[in-house]
Short mmCIF file of C-alpha atoms and ligand atoms in Angstrom, two decimals:
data_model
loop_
_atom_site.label_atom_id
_atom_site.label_comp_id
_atom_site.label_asym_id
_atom_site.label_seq_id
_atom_site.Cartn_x
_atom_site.Cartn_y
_atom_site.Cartn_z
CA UNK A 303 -17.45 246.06 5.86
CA UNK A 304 -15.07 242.95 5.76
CA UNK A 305 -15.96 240.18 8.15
CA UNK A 306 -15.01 240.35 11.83
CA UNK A 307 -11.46 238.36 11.99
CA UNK A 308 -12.62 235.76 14.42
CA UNK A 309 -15.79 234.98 12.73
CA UNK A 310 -13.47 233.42 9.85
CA UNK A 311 -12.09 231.25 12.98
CA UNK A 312 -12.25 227.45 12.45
CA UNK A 313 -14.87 226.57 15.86
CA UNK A 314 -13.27 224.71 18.42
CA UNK A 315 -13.64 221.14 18.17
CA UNK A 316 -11.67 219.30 20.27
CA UNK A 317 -11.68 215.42 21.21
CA UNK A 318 -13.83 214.77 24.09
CA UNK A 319 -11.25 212.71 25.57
CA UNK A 320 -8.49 215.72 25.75
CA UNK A 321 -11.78 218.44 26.44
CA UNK A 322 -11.51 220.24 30.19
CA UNK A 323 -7.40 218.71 30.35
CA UNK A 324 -5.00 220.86 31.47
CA UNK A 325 -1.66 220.82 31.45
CA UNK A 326 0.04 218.56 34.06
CA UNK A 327 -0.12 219.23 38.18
CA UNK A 328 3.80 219.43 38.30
CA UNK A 329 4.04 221.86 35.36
CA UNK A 330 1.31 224.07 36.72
CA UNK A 331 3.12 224.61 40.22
CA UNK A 332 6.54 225.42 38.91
CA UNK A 333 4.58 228.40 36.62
CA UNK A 334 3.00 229.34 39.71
CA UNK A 335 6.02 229.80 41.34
CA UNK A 336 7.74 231.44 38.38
CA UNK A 337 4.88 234.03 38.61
CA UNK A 338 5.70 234.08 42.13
CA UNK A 339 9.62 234.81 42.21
CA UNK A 340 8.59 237.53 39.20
CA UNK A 341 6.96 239.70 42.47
CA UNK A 342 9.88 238.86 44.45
CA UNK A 343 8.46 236.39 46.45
CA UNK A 344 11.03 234.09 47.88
CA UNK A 345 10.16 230.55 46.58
CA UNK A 346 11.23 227.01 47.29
CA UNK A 347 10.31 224.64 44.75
CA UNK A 348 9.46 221.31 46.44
CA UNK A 349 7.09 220.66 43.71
CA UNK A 350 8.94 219.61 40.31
CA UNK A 351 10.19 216.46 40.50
CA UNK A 352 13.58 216.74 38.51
CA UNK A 353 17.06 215.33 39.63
CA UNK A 354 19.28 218.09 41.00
CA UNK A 355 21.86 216.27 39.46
CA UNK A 356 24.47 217.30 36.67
CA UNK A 357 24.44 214.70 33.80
CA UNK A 358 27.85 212.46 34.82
CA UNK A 359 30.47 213.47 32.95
CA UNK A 360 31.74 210.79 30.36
CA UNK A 361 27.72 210.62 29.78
CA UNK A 362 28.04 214.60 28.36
CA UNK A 363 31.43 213.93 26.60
CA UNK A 364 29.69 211.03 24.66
CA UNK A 365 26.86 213.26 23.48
CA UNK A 366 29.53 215.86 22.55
CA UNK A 367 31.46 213.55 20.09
CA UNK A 368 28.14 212.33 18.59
CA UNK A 369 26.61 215.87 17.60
CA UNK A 370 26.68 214.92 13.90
CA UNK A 371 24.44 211.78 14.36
CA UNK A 372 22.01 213.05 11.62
CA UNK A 373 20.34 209.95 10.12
CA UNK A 374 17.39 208.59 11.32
CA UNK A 375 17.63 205.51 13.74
CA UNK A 376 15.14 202.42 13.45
CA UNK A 377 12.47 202.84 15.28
CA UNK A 378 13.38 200.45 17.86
CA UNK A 379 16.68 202.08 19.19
CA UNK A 380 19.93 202.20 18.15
CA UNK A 381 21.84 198.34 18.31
CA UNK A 382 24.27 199.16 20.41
CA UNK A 383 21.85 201.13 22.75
CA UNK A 384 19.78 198.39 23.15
CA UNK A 385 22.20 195.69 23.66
CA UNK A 386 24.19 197.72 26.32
CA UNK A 387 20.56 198.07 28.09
CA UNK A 388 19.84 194.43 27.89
CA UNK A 389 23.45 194.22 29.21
CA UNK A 390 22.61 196.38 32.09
CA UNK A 391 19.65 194.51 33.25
CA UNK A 392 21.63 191.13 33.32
CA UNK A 393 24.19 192.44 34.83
CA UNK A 394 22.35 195.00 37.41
CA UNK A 395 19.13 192.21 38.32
CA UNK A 396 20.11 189.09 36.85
CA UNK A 397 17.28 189.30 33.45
CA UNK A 398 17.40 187.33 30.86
CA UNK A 399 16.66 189.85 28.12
CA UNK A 400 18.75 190.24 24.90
CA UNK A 401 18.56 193.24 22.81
CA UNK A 402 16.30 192.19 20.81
CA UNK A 403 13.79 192.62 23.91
CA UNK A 404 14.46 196.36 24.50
CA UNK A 405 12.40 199.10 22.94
CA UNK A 406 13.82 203.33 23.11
CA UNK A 407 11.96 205.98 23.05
CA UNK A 408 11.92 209.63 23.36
CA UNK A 409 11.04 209.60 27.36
CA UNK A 410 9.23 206.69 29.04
CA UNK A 411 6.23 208.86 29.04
CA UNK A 412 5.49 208.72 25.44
CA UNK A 413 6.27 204.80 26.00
CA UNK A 414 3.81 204.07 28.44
CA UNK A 415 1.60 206.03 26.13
CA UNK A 416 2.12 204.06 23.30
CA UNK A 417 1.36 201.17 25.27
CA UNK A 418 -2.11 201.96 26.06
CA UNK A 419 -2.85 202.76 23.14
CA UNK A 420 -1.96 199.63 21.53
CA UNK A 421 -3.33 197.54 24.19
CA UNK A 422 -6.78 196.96 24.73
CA UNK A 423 -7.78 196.89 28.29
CA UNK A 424 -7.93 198.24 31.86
CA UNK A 425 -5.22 199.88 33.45
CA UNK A 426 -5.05 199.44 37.25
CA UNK A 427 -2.99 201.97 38.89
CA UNK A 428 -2.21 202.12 43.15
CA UNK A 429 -3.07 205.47 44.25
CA UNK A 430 -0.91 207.75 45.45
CA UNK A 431 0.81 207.39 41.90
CA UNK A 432 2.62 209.67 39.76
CA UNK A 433 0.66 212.19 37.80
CA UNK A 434 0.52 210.87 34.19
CA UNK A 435 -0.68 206.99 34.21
CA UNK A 436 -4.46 208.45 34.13
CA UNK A 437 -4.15 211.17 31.81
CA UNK A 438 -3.08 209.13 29.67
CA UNK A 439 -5.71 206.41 29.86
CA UNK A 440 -8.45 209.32 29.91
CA UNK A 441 -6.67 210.66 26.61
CA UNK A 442 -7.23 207.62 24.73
CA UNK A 443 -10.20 206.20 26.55
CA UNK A 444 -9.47 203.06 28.21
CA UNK A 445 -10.71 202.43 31.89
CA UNK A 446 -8.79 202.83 34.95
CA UNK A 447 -9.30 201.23 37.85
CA UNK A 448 -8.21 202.97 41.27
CA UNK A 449 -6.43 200.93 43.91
CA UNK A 450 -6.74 203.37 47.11
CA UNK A 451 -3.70 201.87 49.50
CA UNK A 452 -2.76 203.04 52.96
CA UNK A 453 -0.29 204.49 54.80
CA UNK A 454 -0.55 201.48 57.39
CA UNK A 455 0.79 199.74 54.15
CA UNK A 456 3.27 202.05 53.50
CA UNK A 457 1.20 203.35 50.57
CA UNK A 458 1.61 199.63 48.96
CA UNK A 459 -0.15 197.68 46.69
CA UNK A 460 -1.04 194.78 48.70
CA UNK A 461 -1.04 191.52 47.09
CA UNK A 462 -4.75 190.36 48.62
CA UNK A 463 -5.55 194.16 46.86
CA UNK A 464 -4.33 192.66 43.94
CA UNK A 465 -5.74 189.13 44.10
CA UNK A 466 -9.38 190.82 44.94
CA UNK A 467 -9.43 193.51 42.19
CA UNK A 468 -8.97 190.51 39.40
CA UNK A 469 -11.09 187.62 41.26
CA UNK A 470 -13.81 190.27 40.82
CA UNK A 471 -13.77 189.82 37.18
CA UNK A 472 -10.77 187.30 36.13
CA UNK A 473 -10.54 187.31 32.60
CA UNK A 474 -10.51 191.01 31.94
CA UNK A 475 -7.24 192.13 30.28
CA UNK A 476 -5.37 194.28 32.63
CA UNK A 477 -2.14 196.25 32.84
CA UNK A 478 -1.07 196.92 36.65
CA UNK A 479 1.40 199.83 37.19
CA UNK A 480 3.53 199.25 40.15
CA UNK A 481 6.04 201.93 40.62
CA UNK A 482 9.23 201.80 43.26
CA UNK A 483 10.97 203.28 44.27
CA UNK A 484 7.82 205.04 44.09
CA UNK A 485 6.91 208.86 42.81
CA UNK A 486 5.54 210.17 45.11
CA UNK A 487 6.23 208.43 48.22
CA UNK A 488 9.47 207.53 47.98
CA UNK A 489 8.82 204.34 49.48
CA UNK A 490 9.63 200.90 47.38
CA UNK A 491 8.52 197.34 48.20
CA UNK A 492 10.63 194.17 49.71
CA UNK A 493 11.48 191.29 47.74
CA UNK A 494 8.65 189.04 49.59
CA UNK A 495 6.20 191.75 48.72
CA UNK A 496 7.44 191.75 44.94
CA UNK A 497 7.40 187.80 44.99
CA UNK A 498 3.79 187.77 46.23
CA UNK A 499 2.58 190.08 43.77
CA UNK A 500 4.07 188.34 41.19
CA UNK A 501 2.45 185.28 42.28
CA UNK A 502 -0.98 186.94 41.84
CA UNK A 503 0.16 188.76 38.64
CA UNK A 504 0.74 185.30 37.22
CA UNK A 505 -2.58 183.79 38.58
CA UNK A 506 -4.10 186.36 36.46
CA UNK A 507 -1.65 186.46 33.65
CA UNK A 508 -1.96 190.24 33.98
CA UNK A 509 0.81 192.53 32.14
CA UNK A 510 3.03 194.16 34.74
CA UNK A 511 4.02 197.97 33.91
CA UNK A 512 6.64 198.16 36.32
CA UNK A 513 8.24 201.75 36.07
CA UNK A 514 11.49 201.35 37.78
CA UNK A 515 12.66 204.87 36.60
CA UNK A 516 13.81 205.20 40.32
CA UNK A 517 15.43 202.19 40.76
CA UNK A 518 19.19 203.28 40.11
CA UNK A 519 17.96 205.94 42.91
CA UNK A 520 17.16 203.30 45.67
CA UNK A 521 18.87 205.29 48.69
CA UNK A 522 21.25 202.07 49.54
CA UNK A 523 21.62 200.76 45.90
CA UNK A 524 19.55 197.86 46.60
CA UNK A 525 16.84 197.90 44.16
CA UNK A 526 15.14 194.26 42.84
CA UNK A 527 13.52 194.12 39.50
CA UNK A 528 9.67 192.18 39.62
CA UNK A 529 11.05 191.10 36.27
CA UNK A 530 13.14 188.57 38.22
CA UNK A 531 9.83 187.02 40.22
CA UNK A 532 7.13 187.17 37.00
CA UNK A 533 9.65 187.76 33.45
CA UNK A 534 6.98 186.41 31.08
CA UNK A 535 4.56 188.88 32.05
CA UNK A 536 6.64 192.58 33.54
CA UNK A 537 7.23 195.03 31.15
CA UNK A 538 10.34 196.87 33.42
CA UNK A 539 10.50 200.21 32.23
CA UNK A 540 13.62 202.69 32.50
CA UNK A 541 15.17 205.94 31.25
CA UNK A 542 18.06 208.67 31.80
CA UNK A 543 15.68 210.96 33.08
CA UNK A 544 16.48 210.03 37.10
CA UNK A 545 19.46 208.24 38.01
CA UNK A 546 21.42 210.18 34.97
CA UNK A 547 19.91 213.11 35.88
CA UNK A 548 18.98 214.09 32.11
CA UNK A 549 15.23 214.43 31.97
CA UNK A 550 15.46 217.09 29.35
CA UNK A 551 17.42 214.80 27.46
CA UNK A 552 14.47 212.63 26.72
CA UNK A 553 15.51 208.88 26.41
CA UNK A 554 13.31 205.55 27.69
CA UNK A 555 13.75 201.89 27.52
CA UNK A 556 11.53 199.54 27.85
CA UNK A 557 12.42 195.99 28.04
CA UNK A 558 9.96 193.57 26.87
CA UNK A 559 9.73 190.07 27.71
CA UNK A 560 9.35 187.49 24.43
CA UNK A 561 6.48 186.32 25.36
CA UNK A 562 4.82 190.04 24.53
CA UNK A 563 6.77 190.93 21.34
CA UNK A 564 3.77 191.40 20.17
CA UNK A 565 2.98 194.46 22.58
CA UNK A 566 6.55 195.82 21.29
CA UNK A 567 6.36 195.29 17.65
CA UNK A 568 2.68 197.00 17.94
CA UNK A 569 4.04 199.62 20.01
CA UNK A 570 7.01 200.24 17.45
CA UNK A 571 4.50 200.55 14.76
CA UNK A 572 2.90 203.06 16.46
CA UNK A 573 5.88 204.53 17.10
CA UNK A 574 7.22 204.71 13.30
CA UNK A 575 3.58 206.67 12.64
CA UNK A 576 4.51 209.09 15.04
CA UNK A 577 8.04 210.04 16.43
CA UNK A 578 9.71 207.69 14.09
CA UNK A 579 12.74 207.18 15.88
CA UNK A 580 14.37 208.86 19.46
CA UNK A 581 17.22 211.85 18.45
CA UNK A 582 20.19 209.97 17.18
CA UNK A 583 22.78 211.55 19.26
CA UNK A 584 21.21 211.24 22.60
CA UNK A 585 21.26 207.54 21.75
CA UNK A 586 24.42 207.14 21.57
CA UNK A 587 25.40 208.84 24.34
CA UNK A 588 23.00 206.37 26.66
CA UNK A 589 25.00 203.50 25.27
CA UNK A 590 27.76 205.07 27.51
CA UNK A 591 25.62 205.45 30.37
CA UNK A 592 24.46 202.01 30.40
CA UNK A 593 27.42 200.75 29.81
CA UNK A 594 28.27 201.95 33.42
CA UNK A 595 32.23 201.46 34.86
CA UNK A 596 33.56 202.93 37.59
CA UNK A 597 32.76 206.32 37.32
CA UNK A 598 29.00 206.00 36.84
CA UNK A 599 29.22 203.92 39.55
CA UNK A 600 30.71 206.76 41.68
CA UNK A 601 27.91 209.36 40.69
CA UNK A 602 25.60 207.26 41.67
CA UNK A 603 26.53 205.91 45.11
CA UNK A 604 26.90 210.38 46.21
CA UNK A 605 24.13 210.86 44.54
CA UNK A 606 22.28 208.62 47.06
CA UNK A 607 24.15 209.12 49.96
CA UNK A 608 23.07 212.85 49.53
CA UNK A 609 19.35 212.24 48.74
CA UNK A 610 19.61 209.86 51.54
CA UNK A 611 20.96 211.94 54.29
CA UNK A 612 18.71 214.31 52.65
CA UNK A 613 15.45 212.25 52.96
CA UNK A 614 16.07 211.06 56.24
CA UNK A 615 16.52 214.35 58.09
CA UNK A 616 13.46 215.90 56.01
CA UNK A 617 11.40 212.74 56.98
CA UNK A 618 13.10 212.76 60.71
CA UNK A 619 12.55 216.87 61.17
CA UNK A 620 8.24 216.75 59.49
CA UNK A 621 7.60 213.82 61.64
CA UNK A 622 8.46 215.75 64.90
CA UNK A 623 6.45 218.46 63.83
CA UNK A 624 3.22 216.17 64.10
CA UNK A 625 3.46 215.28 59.69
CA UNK A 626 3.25 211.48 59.10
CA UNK A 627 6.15 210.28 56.42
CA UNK A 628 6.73 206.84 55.13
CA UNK A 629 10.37 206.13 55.71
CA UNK A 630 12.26 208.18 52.36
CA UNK A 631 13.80 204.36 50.96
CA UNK A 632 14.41 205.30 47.75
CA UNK A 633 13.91 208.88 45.17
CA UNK A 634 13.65 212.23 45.90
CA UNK A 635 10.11 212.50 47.47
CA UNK A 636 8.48 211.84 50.62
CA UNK A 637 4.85 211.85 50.91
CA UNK A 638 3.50 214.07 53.76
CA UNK A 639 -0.06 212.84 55.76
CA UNK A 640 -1.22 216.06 57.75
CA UNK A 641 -4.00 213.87 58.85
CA UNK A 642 -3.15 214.46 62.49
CA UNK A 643 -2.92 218.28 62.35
CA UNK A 644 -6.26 218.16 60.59
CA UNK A 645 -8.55 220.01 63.65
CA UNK A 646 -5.95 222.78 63.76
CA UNK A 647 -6.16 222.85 59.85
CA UNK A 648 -9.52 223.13 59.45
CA UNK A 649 -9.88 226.10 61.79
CA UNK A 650 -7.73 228.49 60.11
CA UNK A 651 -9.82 227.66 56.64
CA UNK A 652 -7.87 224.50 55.37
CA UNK A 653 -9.66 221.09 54.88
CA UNK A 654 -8.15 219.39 51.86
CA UNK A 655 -5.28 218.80 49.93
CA UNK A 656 -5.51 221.30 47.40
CA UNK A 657 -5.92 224.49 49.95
CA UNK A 658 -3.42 222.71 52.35
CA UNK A 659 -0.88 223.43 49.64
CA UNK A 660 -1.83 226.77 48.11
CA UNK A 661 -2.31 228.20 51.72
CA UNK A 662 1.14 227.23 52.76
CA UNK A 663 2.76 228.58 48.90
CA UNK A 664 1.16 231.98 49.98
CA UNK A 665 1.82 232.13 53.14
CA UNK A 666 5.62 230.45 53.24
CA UNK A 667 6.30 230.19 49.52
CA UNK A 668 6.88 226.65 49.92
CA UNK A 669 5.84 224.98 46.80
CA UNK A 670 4.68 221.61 47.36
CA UNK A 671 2.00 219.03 45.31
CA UNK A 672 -1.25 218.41 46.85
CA UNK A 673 -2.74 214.14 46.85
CA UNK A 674 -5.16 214.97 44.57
CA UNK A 675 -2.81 215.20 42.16
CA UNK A 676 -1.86 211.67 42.59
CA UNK A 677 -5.06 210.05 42.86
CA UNK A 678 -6.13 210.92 46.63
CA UNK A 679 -9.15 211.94 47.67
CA UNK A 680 -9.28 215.72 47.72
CA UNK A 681 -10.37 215.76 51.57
CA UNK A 682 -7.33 213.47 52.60
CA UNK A 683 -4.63 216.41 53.58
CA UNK A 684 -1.71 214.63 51.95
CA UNK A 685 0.97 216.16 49.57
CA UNK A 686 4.06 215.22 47.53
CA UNK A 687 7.53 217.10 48.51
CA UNK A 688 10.37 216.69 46.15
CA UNK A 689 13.30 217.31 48.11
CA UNK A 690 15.54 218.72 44.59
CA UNK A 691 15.90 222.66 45.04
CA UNK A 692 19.72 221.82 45.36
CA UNK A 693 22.74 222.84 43.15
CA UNK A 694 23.27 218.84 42.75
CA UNK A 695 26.49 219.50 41.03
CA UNK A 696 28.00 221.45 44.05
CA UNK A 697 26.85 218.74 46.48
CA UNK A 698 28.28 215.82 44.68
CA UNK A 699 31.72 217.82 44.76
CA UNK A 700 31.39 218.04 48.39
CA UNK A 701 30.37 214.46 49.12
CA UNK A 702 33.20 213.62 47.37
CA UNK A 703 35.53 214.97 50.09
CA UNK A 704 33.85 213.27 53.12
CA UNK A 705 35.13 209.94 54.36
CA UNK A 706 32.68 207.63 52.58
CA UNK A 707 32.27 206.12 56.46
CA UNK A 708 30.67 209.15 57.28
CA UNK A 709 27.02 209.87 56.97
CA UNK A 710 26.56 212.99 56.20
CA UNK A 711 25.20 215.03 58.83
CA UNK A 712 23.00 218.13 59.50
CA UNK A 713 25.91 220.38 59.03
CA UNK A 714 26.70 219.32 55.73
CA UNK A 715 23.48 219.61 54.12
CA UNK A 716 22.68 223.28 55.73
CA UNK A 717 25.71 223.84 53.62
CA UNK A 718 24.75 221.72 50.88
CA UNK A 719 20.83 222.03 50.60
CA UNK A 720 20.21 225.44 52.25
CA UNK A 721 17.18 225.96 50.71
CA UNK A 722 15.38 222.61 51.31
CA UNK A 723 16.74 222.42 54.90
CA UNK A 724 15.02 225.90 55.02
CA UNK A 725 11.71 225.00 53.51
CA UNK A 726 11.04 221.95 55.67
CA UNK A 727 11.80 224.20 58.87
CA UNK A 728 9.56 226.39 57.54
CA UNK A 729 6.60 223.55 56.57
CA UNK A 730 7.40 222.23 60.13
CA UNK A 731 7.21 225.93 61.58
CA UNK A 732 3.81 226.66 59.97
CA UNK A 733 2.26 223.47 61.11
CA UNK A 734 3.42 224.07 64.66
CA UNK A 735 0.73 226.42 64.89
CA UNK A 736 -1.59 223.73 64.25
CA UNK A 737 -0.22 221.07 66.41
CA UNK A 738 -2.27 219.79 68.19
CA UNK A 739 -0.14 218.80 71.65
CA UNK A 740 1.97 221.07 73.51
CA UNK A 741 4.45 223.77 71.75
C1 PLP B 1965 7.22 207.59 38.13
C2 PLP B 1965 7.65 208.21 36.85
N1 PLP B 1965 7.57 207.48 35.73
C3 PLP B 1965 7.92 207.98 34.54
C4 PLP B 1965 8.37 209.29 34.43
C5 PLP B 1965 8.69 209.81 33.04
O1 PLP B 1965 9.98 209.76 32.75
P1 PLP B 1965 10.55 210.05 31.29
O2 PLP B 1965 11.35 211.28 31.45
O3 PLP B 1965 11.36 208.83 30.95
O4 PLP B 1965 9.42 210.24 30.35
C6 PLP B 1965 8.48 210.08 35.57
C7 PLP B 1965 8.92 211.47 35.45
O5 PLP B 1965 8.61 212.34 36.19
C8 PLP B 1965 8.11 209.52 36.81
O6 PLP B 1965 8.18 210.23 37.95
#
């Protein structure tokens, strides 16, 4: 009798740095609530972070008219891409870099992973951070070291935090990730914060991952580069995926101070082993988008006046219902503390993050991403809402025709945002039964 087919199998052998991984937190909830809307279930999907945004239009036209890009790029970027980047920092924050300090790559992701792997030593991430820093270090074995900060802080990295974590041991190579406006808390930092964290960085000639993929997306256009406070040292990394609303597009920059070429030129050797270059057309059609003008500059301000308005009436409308939220600055997320609701919690079953937010996507079908996910401790009832289940395209048209003196008010996003407007009522209905003063 011939063989049984799966005893010709090759055994599974996998690294024991990838063993037990799954795929990532933000991934996992949007199939749970494709599984979800497949019974019928109405869901709101506060979980995925992804701009509602359309790509802006001269952006799309660009890529259109550069479809037959078919060679291979080097591995760097495309010239003109990286000099209109360098371009954009000196003219958006005042750097000093020149092209020949900016790296592209398919995604800021696969940067950042690059990065690590080329560079031997810790990485020291603030917690609540975005899902991927860790994964990554866990994938290719280097340390991490946790920064718990508080909400008293405004989830920030405090420069004393700072100065303590490297006194302890002064000489060990570090990368710090700071992140702002910050995934998930939507929260960035002040330019004395950013000086006096620079100040430390410097003391400990640490290298400064400082993933400003929001920045374009600071709600009042006010974002400050690091880069300006410690430039030998911050590696400011930036992409389409956010501001241009192109995620799936798959384009990051970093932009690399001299003084760590060789960080770049390691990472680009790495890079020409693996992806060899980013998709040709795509790069040219970010040379357009970083180029800016007028109507870039358009989509951008609506696009924060609408996450603003947005943010600020989520933020204003949880915080009434008992939910602490740091003040929505910048982004598309807010960071919701249940802490105070946690008596009423625990009596109907809940007492951490991760049941918080599978109890309320069964019960509501409000999809939202629980701390843990983002480096919290799984008893702290926290979670990550991404205010994005929008038709961004439709609400840019409409901001359009409001007086740009106006804010816009509640009336306008009902209209605009049904569906989020709806899903924080809902969040702030549900936890009314657990509220602990009068109803
Ligand atoms: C904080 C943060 N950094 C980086 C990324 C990755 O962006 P990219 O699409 O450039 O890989 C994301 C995407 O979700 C993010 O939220």
């Amino acid at each position: 009798m011939a063989p049984h087919r799966n005893h010709r199998n090759p055994a599974v052998n996998l690294n024991l740095n990838v063993r037990g991984m799954t795929p990532s937190a933000t991934v996992a909830i949007n199939e749970r609530c494709d599984e979800l809307r497949r019974q019928n279930r109405k869901i709101y999907k506060l979980g995925l972070g992804q701009s509602p945004f359309p790509v802006p239009g001269p952006v799309v036209e660009k890529l259109r008219t550069n479809a037959f890009q078919k060679d291979y790029l080097p591995v760097k970027g495309l010239f003109e891409l990286r000099r209109a980047v360098a371009e954009y920092y000196r003219r958006s924050q005042g750097l000093q870099f020149t092209w020949n300090n900016v790296l592209v790559g398919p995604g800021s992701k696969e940067l950042m992973f690059l990065l690590q792997l080329v560079y031997y030593g810790d990485l020291v991430i603030p917690t609540p951070s975005w899902v991927s820093y860790a994964p990554q270090a866990h994938m290719l074995g280097r340390q991490v070291q946790w920064v718990p900060t508080s909400p008293e802080h405004d989830w920030h990295l405090t420069p004393d935090q700072l100065a303590e974590l490297c006194a302890a041991d002064p000489s060990r190579p570090r990368i710090v990730v700071l992140n702002y406006p910050s995934n998930p808390t939507g929260s960035t930092y002040s330019v004395s914060q950013l000086k006096e964290l620079a100040g430390v960085a410097r003391e400990y000639r640490v290298v400064l991952l400082s993933d400003e993929i929001y920045g374009e997306l600071h709600h009042k256009g006010q974002h400050v580069s690091v880069a300006r406070f410690y430039p030998e040292g911050t590696i400011v990394s930036g992409g389409l995926s956010k501001w241009c609303g192109a995620g799936g597009w798959r384009l990051g920059v970093f932009s690399i101070p001299t003084s760590l070429t060789w960080l770049q030129d390691a990472i680009a050797a790495a890079a020409s082993e693996t992806y060899t270059s980013t998709s040709a057309p795509i790069q040219y059609a970010a040379v357009r988008a970083f180029e800016g003008g007028l109507e870039i500059e358009r989509y951008l301000w609506h696009s924060r006046r609408v996450l603003g308005a947005l943010g600020r009436w989520c933020a204003h409308r949880l915080t009434e219902a008992g939910i602490s939220v740091t003040k929505p600055q910048g982004a598309f997320y807010l960071f919701a503390d249940f802490t105070r609701l946690r008596d009423r919690l625990v009596e109907r079953g809940i007492d951490s993050s991760v049941a918080l937010c599978s109890t309320l996507l069964e019960e509501t079908g409000v999809a939202i991403l629980p701390g843990t996910d983002f480096g919290r401790p799984p008893e702290e009832l926290t979670a990550r809402l991404a205010y994005v289940d929008f038709d961004g395209a439709r609400a840019l048209a409409a901001a359009e025709h409001k007086p740009i003196d106006t804010p816009l008010g509640e009336t306008f996003l009902r209209e605009q945002a049904g569906a989020v407007i709806e899903a924080i009522d809902i969040i702030a209905n549900w936890c009314d039964q657990a509220h602990p003063g009068p109803r």
